[in-house]
PDB file of C-alpha atoms in Angstrom:
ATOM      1  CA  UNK A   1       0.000   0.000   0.000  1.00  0.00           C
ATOM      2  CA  UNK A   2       1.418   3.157  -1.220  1.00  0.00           C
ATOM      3  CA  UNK A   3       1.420   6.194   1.216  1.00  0.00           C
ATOM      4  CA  UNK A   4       2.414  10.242   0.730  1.00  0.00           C
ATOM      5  CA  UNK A   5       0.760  12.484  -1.098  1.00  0.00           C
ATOM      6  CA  UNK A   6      -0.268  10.949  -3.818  1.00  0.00           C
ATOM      7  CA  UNK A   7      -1.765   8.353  -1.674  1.00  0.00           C
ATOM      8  CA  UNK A   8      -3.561  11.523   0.529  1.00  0.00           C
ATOM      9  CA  UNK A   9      -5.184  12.469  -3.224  1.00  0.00           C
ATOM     10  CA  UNK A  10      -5.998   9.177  -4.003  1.00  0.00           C
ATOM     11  CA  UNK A  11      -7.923   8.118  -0.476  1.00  0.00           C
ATOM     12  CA  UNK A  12     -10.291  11.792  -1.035  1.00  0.00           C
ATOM     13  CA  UNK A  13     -14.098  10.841  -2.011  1.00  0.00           C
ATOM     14  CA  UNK A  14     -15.522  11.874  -5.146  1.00  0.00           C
ATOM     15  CA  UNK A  15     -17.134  15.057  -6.076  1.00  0.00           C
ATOM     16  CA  UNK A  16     -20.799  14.322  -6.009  1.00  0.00           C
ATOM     17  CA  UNK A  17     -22.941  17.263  -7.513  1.00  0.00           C
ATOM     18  CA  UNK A  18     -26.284  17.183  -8.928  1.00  0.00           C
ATOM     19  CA  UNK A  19     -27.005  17.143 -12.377  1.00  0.00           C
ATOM     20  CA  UNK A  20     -29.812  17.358 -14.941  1.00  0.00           C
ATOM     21  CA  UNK A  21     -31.968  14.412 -15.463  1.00  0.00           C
ATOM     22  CA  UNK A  22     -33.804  13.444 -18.785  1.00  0.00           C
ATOM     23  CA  UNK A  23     -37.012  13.598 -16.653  1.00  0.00           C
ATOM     24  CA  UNK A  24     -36.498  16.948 -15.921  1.00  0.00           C
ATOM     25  CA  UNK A  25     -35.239  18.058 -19.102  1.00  0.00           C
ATOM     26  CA  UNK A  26     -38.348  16.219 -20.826  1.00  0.00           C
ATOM     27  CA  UNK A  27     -40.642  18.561 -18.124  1.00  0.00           C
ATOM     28  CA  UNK A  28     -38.661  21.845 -18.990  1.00  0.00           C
ATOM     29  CA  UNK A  29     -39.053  21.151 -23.158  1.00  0.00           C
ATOM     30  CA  UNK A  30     -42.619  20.683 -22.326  1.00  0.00           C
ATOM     31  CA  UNK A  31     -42.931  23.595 -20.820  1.00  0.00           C
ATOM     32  CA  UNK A  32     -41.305  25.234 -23.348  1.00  0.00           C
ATOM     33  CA  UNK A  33     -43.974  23.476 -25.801  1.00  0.00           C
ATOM     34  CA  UNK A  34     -47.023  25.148 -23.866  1.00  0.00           C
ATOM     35  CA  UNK A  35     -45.324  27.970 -23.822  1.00  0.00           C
ATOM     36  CA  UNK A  36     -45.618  28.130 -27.602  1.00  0.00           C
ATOM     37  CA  UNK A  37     -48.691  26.464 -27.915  1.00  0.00           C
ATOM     38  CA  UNK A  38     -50.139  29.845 -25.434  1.00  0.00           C
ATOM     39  CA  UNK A  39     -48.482  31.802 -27.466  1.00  0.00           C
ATOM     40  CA  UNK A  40     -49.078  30.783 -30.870  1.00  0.00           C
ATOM     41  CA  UNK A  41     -45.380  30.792 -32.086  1.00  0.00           C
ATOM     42  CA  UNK A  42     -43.082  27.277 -32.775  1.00  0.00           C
ATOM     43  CA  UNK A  43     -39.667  27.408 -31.277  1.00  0.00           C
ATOM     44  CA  UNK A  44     -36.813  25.015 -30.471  1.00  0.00           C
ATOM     45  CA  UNK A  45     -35.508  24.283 -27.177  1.00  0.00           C
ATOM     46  CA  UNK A  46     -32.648  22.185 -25.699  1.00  0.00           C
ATOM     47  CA  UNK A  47     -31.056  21.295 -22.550  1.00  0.00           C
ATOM     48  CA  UNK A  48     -27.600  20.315 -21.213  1.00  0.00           C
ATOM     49  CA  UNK A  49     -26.426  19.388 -18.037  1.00  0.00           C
ATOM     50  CA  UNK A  50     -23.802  21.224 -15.926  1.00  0.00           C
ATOM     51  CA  UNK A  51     -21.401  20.119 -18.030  1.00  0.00           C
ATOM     52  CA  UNK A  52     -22.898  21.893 -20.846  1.00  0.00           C
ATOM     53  CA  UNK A  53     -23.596  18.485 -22.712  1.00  0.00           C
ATOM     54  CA  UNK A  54     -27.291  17.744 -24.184  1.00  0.00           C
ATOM     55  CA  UNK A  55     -29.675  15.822 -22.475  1.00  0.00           C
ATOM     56  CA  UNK A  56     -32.611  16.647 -24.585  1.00  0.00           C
ATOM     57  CA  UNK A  57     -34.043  18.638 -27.241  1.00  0.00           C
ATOM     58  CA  UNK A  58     -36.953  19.495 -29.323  1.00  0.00           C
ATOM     59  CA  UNK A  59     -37.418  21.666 -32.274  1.00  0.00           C
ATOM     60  CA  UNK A  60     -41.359  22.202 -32.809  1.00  0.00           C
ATOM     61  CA  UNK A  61     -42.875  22.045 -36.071  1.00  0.00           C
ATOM     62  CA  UNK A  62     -42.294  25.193 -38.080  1.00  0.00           C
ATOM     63  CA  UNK A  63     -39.601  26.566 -36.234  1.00  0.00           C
ATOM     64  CA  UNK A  64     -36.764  27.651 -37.870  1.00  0.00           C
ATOM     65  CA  UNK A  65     -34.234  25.323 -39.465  1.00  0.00           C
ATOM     66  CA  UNK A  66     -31.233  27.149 -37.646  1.00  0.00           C
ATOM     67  CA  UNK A  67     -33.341  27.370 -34.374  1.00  0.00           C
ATOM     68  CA  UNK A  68     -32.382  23.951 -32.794  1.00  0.00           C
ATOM     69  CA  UNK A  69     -28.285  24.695 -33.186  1.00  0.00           C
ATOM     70  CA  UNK A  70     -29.265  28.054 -31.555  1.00  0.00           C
ATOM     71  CA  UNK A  71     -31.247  26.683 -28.662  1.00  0.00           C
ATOM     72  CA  UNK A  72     -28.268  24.480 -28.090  1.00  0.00           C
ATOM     73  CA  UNK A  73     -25.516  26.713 -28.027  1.00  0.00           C
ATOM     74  CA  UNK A  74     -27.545  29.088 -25.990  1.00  0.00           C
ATOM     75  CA  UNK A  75     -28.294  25.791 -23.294  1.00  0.00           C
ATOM     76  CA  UNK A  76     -23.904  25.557 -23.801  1.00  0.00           C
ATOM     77  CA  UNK A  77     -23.212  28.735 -22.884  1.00  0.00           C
ATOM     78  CA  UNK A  78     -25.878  29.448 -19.830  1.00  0.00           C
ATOM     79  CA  UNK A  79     -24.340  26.034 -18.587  1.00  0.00           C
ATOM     80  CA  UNK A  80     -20.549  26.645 -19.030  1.00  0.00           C
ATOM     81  CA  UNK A  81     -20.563  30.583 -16.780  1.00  0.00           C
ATOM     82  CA  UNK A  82     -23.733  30.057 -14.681  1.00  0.00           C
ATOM     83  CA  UNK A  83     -25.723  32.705 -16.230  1.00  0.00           C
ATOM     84  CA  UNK A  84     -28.236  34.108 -18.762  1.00  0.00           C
ATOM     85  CA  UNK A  85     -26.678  34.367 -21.767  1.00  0.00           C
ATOM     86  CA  UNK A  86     -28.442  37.842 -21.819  1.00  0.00           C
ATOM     87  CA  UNK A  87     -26.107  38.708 -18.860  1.00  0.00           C
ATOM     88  CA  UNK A  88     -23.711  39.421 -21.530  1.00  0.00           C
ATOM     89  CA  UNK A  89     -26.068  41.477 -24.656  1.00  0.00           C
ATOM     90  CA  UNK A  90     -25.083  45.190 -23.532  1.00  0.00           C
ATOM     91  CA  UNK A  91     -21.584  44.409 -22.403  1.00  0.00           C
ATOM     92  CA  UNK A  92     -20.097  42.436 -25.690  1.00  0.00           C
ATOM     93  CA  UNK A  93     -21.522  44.798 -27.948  1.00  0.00           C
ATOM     94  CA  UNK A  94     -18.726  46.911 -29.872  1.00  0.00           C
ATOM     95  CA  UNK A  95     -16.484  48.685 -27.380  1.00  0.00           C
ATOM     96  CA  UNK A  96     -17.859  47.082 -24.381  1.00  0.00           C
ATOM     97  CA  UNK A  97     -15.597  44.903 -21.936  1.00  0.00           C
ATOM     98  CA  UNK A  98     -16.627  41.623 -23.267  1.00  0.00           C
ATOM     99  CA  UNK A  99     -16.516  42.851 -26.928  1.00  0.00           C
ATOM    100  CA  UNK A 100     -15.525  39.445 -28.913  1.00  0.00           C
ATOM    101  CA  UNK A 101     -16.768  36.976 -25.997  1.00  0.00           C
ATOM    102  CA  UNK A 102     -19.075  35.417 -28.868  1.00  0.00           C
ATOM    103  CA  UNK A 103     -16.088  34.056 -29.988  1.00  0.00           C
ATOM    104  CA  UNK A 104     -15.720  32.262 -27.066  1.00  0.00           C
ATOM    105  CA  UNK A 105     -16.016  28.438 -26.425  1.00  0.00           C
ATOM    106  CA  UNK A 106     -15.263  27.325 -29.888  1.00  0.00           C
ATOM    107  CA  UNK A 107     -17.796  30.110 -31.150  1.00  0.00           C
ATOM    108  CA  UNK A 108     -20.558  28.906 -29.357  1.00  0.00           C
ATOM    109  CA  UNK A 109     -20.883  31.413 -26.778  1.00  0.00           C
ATOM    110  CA  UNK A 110     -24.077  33.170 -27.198  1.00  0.00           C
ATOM    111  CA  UNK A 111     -24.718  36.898 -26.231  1.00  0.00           C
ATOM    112  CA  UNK A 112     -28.313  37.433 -26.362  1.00  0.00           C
ATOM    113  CA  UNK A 113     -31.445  36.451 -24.379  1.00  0.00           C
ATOM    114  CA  UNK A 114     -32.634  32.942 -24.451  1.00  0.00           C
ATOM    115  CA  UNK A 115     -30.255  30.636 -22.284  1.00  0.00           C
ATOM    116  CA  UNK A 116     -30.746  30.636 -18.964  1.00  0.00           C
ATOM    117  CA  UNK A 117     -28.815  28.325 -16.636  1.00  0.00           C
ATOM    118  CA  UNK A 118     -30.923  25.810 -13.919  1.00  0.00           C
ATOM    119  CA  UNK A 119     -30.515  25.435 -10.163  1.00  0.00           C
ATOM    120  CA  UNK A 120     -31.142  23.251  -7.435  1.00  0.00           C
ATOM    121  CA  UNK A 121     -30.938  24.694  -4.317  1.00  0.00           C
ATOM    122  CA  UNK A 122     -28.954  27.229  -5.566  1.00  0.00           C
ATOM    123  CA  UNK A 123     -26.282  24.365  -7.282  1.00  0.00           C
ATOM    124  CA  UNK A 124     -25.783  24.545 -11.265  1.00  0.00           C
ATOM    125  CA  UNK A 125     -27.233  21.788 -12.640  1.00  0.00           C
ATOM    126  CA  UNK A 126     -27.886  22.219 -16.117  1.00  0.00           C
ATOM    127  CA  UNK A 127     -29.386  25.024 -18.576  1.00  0.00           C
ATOM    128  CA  UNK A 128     -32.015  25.390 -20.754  1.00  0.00           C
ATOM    129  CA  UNK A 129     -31.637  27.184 -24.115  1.00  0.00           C
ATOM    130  CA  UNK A 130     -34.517  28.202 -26.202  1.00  0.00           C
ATOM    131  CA  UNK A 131     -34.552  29.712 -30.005  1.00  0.00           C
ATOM    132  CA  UNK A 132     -37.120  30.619 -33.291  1.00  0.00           C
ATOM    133  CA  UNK A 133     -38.725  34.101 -31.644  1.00  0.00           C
ATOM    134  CA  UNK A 134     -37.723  37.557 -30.544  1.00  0.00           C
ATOM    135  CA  UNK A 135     -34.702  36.415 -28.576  1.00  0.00           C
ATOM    136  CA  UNK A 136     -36.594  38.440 -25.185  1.00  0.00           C
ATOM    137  CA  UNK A 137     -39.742  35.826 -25.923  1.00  0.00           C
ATOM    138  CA  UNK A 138     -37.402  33.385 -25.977  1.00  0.00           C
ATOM    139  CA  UNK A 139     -36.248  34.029 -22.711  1.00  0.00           C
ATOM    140  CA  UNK A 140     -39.565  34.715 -21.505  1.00  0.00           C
ATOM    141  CA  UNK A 141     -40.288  31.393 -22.653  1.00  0.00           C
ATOM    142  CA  UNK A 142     -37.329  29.374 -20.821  1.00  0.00           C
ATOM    143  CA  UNK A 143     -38.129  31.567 -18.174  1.00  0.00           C
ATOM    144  CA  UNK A 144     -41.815  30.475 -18.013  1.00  0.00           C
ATOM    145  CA  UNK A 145     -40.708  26.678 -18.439  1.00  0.00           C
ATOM    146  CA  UNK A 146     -38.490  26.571 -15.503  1.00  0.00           C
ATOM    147  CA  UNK A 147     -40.808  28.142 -13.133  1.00  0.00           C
ATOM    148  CA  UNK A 148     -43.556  25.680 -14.487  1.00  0.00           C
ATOM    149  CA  UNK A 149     -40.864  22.678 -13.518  1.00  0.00           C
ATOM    150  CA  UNK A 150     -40.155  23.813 -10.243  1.00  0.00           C
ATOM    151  CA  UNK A 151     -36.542  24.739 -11.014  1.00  0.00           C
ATOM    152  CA  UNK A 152     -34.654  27.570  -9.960  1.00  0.00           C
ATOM    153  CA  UNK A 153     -33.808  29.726 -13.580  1.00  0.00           C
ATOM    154  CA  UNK A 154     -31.459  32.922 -13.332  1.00  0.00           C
ATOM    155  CA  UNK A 155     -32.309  35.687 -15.184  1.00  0.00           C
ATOM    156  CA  UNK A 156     -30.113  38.629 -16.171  1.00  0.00           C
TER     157      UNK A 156
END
């Protein structure tokens, strides 16, 4: 039996977080899908767990083609710094001290409304990204959809 350091590091438990579920991620798309069907618009949603990887997604009929890459990347980026990705819509704008972050994360940071990241007693555990609207409804849509789920959704 080694002992040291490296046996000090090796003897530590496991970081145990939460993380999405596909139930939950199936509840927030539907959400998402009365959303539209309340509001009479067809978007595309998607969600990813903390680690910013998809769990689930949906892109209703008629939405955009482009909508459900959107949706995703907007998910990505909520998950990846913990926050709306309209957190970021006045400050990356030309001159502004996160001018160029939409070139972040491989280009798929997203600056604009419509990702919004997912808590659990106040622990990141996912986000949900919705696109195909007004980028505003389509934060007022994720919005709706995580307070119909019972989730904790931050909003900028």
């Amino acid at each position: 039996m080694s002992t040291g350091p490296v046996a000090a590091v090796i003897s530590k438990p496991l970081v145990n977080k939460p993380d999405m579920s596909l139930d939950l991620a199936l509840v927030l798309l539907a959400g998402v899908r009365e959303q539209c069907s309340t509001r009479g618009i067809a978007l595309a949603a998607a969600v990813v767990d903390r680690g910013g990887n998809l769990v689930s997604s949906a892109r209703m009929d008629g939405a955009q083609l482009g909508a459900l890459s959107i949706a995703t990347d907007k998910a990505f980026t909520a998950a990846a710094f913990g926050h709306p990705t309209s957190a970021w819509t006045a400050s990356s704008a030309p001159g502004g001290g996160d001018w160029g972050l939409a070139h972040a994360l491989g280009g798929r940071a997203i600056v604009f409304p419509g990702g919004v990241p997912i808590f659990d007693g106040g622990e990141l555990i996912g986000a949900l990204g919705v696109s195909g609207a007004a980028s505003t409804v389509d934060e007022e849509c994720a919005l709706a959809a995580a307070a119909a789920a019972g989730v904790e959704a931050a909003a900028a």
